mmCIF file of C-alpha atoms and ligand atoms in Angstrom:
data_model
loop_
_atom_site.group_PDB
_atom_site.id
_atom_site.type_symbol
_atom_site.label_atom_id
_atom_site.label_comp_id
_atom_site.label_asym_id
_atom_site.label_seq_id
_atom_site.Cartn_x
_atom_site.Cartn_y
_atom_site.Cartn_z
ATOM 1 C CA UNK S 1 100.520 155.299 88.253
ATOM 2 C CA UNK S 2 99.422 151.725 88.611
ATOM 3 C CA UNK S 3 99.207 151.209 84.857
ATOM 4 C CA UNK S 4 102.724 152.565 84.365
ATOM 5 C CA UNK S 5 103.991 150.087 86.893
ATOM 6 C CA UNK S 6 102.196 147.272 85.127
ATOM 7 C CA UNK S 7 103.699 148.304 81.822
ATOM 8 C CA UNK S 8 107.189 148.529 83.215
ATOM 9 C CA UNK S 9 106.768 145.126 84.767
ATOM 10 C CA UNK S 10 105.771 143.484 81.516
ATOM 11 C CA UNK S 11 108.548 145.280 79.618
ATOM 12 C CA UNK S 12 110.988 143.501 81.888
ATOM 13 C CA UNK S 13 109.757 140.224 80.524
ATOM 14 C CA UNK S 14 109.891 140.507 76.752
ATOM 15 C CA UNK S 15 112.064 137.744 75.368
ATOM 16 C CA UNK S 16 113.121 137.403 71.756
ATOM 17 C CA UNK S 17 113.015 133.798 70.612
ATOM 18 C CA UNK S 18 114.122 132.659 67.154
ATOM 19 C CA UNK S 19 113.013 129.680 65.087
ATOM 20 C CA UNK S 20 115.939 128.105 63.282
ATOM 21 C CA UNK S 21 116.340 125.089 61.009
ATOM 22 C CA UNK S 22 116.116 123.868 57.426
ATOM 23 C CA UNK S 23 113.309 124.812 55.102
ATOM 24 C CA UNK S 24 110.030 122.869 55.506
ATOM 25 C CA UNK S 25 110.786 121.297 58.894
ATOM 26 C CA UNK S 26 107.654 123.001 60.261
ATOM 27 C CA UNK S 27 108.936 126.189 61.913
ATOM 28 C CA UNK S 28 106.070 128.364 60.698
ATOM 29 C CA UNK S 29 103.508 125.739 61.627
ATOM 30 C CA UNK S 30 104.929 125.333 65.130
ATOM 31 C CA UNK S 31 104.450 129.065 65.601
ATOM 32 C CA UNK S 32 100.990 129.004 64.002
ATOM 33 C CA UNK S 33 99.950 126.148 66.278
ATOM 34 C CA UNK S 34 101.375 127.758 69.384
ATOM 35 C CA UNK S 35 100.174 131.326 68.810
ATOM 36 C CA UNK S 36 96.901 130.774 66.952
ATOM 37 C CA UNK S 37 96.164 127.053 67.210
ATOM 38 C CA UNK S 38 96.210 126.802 63.429
ATOM 39 C CA UNK S 39 97.846 124.407 60.987
ATOM 40 C CA UNK S 40 98.588 124.865 57.295
ATOM 41 C CA UNK S 41 98.768 121.541 55.439
ATOM 42 C CA UNK S 42 100.228 123.054 52.286
ATOM 43 C CA UNK S 43 102.000 126.072 53.617
ATOM 44 C CA UNK S 44 104.649 127.704 51.515
ATOM 45 C CA UNK S 45 107.541 129.214 53.364
ATOM 46 C CA UNK S 46 105.843 132.609 53.294
ATOM 47 C CA UNK S 47 102.964 132.261 55.747
ATOM 48 C CA UNK S 48 105.074 133.570 58.591
ATOM 49 C CA UNK S 49 104.871 137.091 59.858
ATOM 50 C CA UNK S 50 108.199 138.583 60.844
ATOM 51 C CA UNK S 51 107.522 137.884 64.479
ATOM 52 C CA UNK S 52 104.604 137.191 66.745
ATOM 53 C CA UNK S 53 104.290 138.323 70.326
ATOM 54 C CA UNK S 54 102.748 135.743 72.581
ATOM 55 C CA UNK S 55 101.751 136.357 76.167
ATOM 56 C CA UNK S 56 102.592 133.515 78.522
ATOM 57 C CA UNK S 57 102.033 132.861 82.178
ATOM 58 C CA UNK S 58 105.243 131.779 83.894
ATOM 59 C CA UNK S 59 105.036 131.166 87.644
ATOM 60 C CA UNK S 60 102.100 133.563 87.829
ATOM 61 C CA UNK S 61 103.972 136.329 85.991
ATOM 62 C CA UNK S 62 102.991 137.597 82.576
ATOM 63 C CA UNK S 63 105.840 137.066 80.176
ATOM 64 C CA UNK S 64 105.855 138.077 76.517
ATOM 65 C CA UNK S 65 107.694 135.937 74.036
ATOM 66 C CA UNK S 66 108.509 137.714 70.791
ATOM 67 C CA UNK S 67 108.888 134.748 68.491
ATOM 68 C CA UNK S 68 110.666 135.328 65.191
ATOM 69 C CA UNK S 69 109.998 133.239 62.110
ATOM 70 C CA UNK S 70 111.976 133.234 58.879
ATOM 71 C CA UNK S 71 110.407 134.301 55.611
ATOM 72 C CA UNK S 72 111.962 131.384 53.754
ATOM 73 C CA UNK S 73 115.465 132.836 53.537
ATOM 74 C CA UNK S 74 116.857 129.731 55.271
ATOM 75 C CA UNK S 75 116.512 127.942 51.929
ATOM 76 C CA UNK S 76 119.507 129.970 50.759
ATOM 77 C CA UNK S 77 121.325 129.797 54.084
ATOM 78 C CA UNK S 78 121.028 133.544 54.091
ATOM 79 C CA UNK S 79 119.470 134.293 57.441
ATOM 80 C CA UNK S 80 120.703 137.751 58.367
ATOM 81 C CA UNK S 81 122.355 138.798 61.594
ATOM 82 C CA UNK S 82 119.365 141.095 62.266
ATOM 83 C CA UNK S 83 117.222 137.984 62.603
ATOM 84 C CA UNK S 84 119.358 136.673 65.454
ATOM 85 C CA UNK S 85 120.191 139.997 67.099
ATOM 86 C CA UNK S 86 119.102 140.177 70.717
ATOM 87 C CA UNK S 87 117.671 136.663 70.808
ATOM 88 C CA UNK S 88 117.789 135.046 74.234
ATOM 89 C CA UNK S 89 116.101 131.807 73.204
ATOM 90 C CA UNK S 90 115.998 129.518 70.181
ATOM 91 C CA UNK S 91 114.090 126.538 68.862
ATOM 92 C CA UNK S 92 116.420 124.517 66.657
ATOM 93 C CA UNK S 93 114.041 122.474 64.527
ATOM 94 C CA UNK S 94 114.494 119.389 62.356
ATOM 95 C CA UNK S 95 112.022 117.002 60.744
ATOM 96 C CA UNK S 96 112.160 113.473 62.209
ATOM 97 C CA UNK S 97 111.121 112.124 58.784
ATOM 98 C CA UNK S 98 114.054 113.752 56.918
ATOM 99 C CA UNK S 99 117.523 112.855 58.213
ATOM 100 C CA UNK S 100 119.125 115.576 56.126
ATOM 101 C CA UNK S 101 117.419 118.199 58.288
ATOM 102 C CA UNK S 102 118.903 116.559 61.406
ATOM 103 C CA UNK S 103 122.354 116.541 59.797
ATOM 104 C CA UNK S 104 122.031 120.320 59.315
ATOM 105 C CA UNK S 105 121.575 121.002 63.014
ATOM 106 C CA UNK S 106 125.305 121.409 63.685
ATOM 107 C CA UNK S 107 125.547 124.139 61.085
ATOM 108 C CA UNK S 108 122.489 125.970 62.443
ATOM 109 C CA UNK S 109 123.921 125.752 65.937
ATOM 110 C CA UNK S 110 127.186 127.284 64.708
ATOM 111 C CA UNK S 111 125.289 130.068 63.033
ATOM 112 C CA UNK S 112 123.266 130.702 66.187
ATOM 113 C CA UNK S 113 126.418 130.925 68.276
ATOM 114 C CA UNK S 114 128.050 133.233 65.734
ATOM 115 C CA UNK S 115 125.238 135.749 66.041
ATOM 116 C CA UNK S 116 123.952 135.265 69.596
ATOM 117 C CA UNK S 117 125.348 135.012 73.051
ATOM 118 C CA UNK S 118 126.692 131.508 73.747
ATOM 119 C CA UNK S 119 124.159 131.312 76.571
ATOM 120 C CA UNK S 120 121.122 131.629 74.305
ATOM 121 C CA UNK S 121 118.630 129.132 75.766
ATOM 122 C CA UNK S 122 118.134 126.519 73.075
ATOM 123 C CA UNK S 123 115.864 123.542 72.621
ATOM 124 C CA UNK S 124 116.411 120.936 69.933
ATOM 125 C CA UNK S 125 113.018 120.107 68.435
ATOM 126 C CA UNK S 126 112.300 117.000 66.363
ATOM 127 C CA UNK S 127 109.056 117.912 64.616
ATOM 128 C CA UNK S 128 106.457 115.818 62.719
ATOM 129 C CA UNK S 129 106.166 112.914 65.180
ATOM 130 C CA UNK S 130 102.774 112.154 63.606
ATOM 131 C CA UNK S 131 104.678 110.784 60.587
ATOM 132 C CA UNK S 132 105.491 107.572 62.458
ATOM 133 C CA UNK S 133 105.994 105.359 59.414
ATOM 134 C CA UNK S 134 108.342 107.821 57.772
ATOM 135 C CA UNK S 135 110.625 108.334 60.774
ATOM 136 C CA UNK S 136 114.329 108.546 59.834
ATOM 137 C CA UNK S 137 115.744 109.952 63.083
ATOM 138 C CA UNK S 138 115.169 108.073 66.342
ATOM 139 C CA UNK S 139 114.231 109.769 69.571
ATOM 140 C CA UNK S 140 117.451 108.430 71.126
ATOM 141 C CA UNK S 141 119.595 110.092 68.428
ATOM 142 C CA UNK S 142 117.866 113.413 68.957
ATOM 143 C CA UNK S 143 118.272 113.200 72.710
ATOM 144 C CA UNK S 144 121.930 112.213 72.421
ATOM 145 C CA UNK S 145 122.724 115.200 70.220
ATOM 146 C CA UNK S 146 120.900 117.528 72.582
ATOM 147 C CA UNK S 147 122.802 116.149 75.573
ATOM 148 C CA UNK S 148 126.144 116.427 73.781
ATOM 149 C CA UNK S 149 125.437 120.065 72.913
ATOM 150 C CA UNK S 150 123.825 121.022 76.213
ATOM 151 C CA UNK S 151 120.404 121.688 74.696
ATOM 152 C CA UNK S 152 116.915 120.949 75.895
ATOM 153 C CA UNK S 153 115.154 118.342 73.758
ATOM 154 C CA UNK S 154 111.598 117.604 72.745
ATOM 155 C CA UNK S 155 109.765 115.908 69.905
ATOM 156 C CA UNK S 156 106.689 117.694 68.605
ATOM 157 C CA UNK S 157 103.933 117.611 66.051
ATOM 158 C CA UNK S 158 102.524 120.885 64.771
ATOM 159 C CA UNK S 159 99.865 118.788 63.065
ATOM 160 C CA UNK S 160 98.455 117.034 66.151
ATOM 161 C CA UNK S 161 99.713 119.699 68.621
ATOM 162 C CA UNK S 162 101.770 117.348 70.720
ATOM 163 C CA UNK S 163 104.422 119.097 72.822
ATOM 164 C CA UNK S 164 104.189 122.335 70.830
ATOM 165 C CA UNK S 165 103.325 124.599 73.757
ATOM 166 C CA UNK S 166 105.683 122.603 75.985
ATOM 167 C CA UNK S 167 108.629 123.264 73.661
ATOM 168 C CA UNK S 168 108.110 127.044 73.668
ATOM 169 C CA UNK S 169 107.392 127.050 77.405
ATOM 170 C CA UNK S 170 110.561 125.127 78.214
ATOM 171 C CA UNK S 171 112.655 127.865 76.627
ATOM 172 C CA UNK S 172 110.721 130.788 78.077
ATOM 173 C CA UNK S 173 110.665 129.274 81.592
ATOM 174 C CA UNK S 174 114.406 128.722 81.564
ATOM 175 C CA UNK S 175 115.074 132.296 80.396
ATOM 176 C CA UNK S 176 112.765 133.564 83.092
ATOM 177 C CA UNK S 177 114.501 131.470 85.742
ATOM 178 C CA UNK S 178 117.962 132.637 84.695
ATOM 179 C CA UNK S 179 116.791 136.248 84.748
ATOM 180 C CA UNK S 180 115.113 136.022 88.127
ATOM 181 C CA UNK S 181 118.237 134.429 89.614
ATOM 182 C CA UNK S 182 120.283 137.369 88.281
ATOM 183 C CA UNK S 183 117.845 139.918 89.695
ATOM 184 C CA UNK S 184 118.038 138.319 93.143
HETATM 185 P P1 GDP W 201 109.098 125.861 57.586
HETATM 186 O O1 GDP W 201 109.630 126.044 56.208
HETATM 187 O O2 GDP W 201 110.130 125.263 58.487
HETATM 188 O O3 GDP W 201 108.473 127.088 58.150
HETATM 189 O O4 GDP W 201 107.955 124.722 57.502
HETATM 190 P P2 GDP W 201 106.366 124.916 57.369
HETATM 191 O O5 GDP W 201 105.772 125.235 58.681
HETATM 192 O O6 GDP W 201 106.074 125.823 56.247
HETATM 193 O O7 GDP W 201 105.936 123.424 57.028
HETATM 194 C C1 GDP W 201 106.425 122.760 55.865
HETATM 195 C C2 GDP W 201 105.468 121.646 55.502
HETATM 196 O O8 GDP W 201 105.456 120.658 56.529
HETATM 197 C C3 GDP W 201 104.014 122.105 55.329
HETATM 198 O O9 GDP W 201 103.430 121.372 54.281
HETATM 199 C C4 GDP W 201 103.382 121.742 56.654
HETATM 200 O O10 GDP W 201 102.012 121.500 56.536
HETATM 201 C C5 GDP W 201 104.151 120.481 57.032
HETATM 202 N N1 GDP W 201 104.241 120.281 58.486
HETATM 203 C C6 GDP W 201 104.650 121.165 59.418
HETATM 204 N N2 GDP W 201 104.608 120.630 60.649
HETATM 205 C C7 GDP W 201 104.155 119.370 60.499
HETATM 206 C C8 GDP W 201 103.884 118.288 61.406
HETATM 207 O O11 GDP W 201 104.056 118.356 62.631
HETATM 208 N N3 GDP W 201 103.415 117.118 60.851
HETATM 209 C C9 GDP W 201 103.225 116.983 59.505
HETATM 210 N N4 GDP W 201 102.769 115.809 59.074
HETATM 211 N N5 GDP W 201 103.469 117.973 58.641
HETATM 212 C C10 GDP W 201 103.919 119.151 59.117
HETATM 213 MG MG1 MG W 202 108.444 129.001 57.388
#
């Protein structure tokens, strides 16, 4: 009986999170760093598995994040509705060293809101902060966009690990908090 209860409890906390953003911004590497503490210097867009389930501890509760990664289809702007279906959280990723990927964020946000609930918990992520000399998008610009769109914001580096876990945890914690408020 106890094990059934445990299972039911953890089933209550399985959140689908999607990684969204232009090709090569580092989506797959953010997931690899977070879930396996790995980094692929020359990764093609195909390293990703369809999704990865990651156990997390939120306020002493075990929460499972089912994190979805693209298989490179974002290159053709052909991410299917199945990818987004049921997502309650999203990491909207750009590369701070390529302005073009920041300019695409509005389109990705539209796509997200077309396929998901408007309330999908979203963090804007400026990745590759280790590339200091190549920076094309300032921290202030990223933060301003996030504030204007009502998104969380963080800058990360999948290469040196900075803020990677924090970015995923921000989203999962907020989803958890919203859910526990609803339950009560
Ligand atoms: P995706 O297409 O968005 O999934 O991007 P990938 O994770 O495949 O990464 C694309 C390229 O950027 C790869 O060569 C990675 O090694 C590199 N990359 C990813 N994250 C970082 C980072 O934080 N810093 C640096 N310097 N390179 C990164
Ligand atoms: Mg990828």
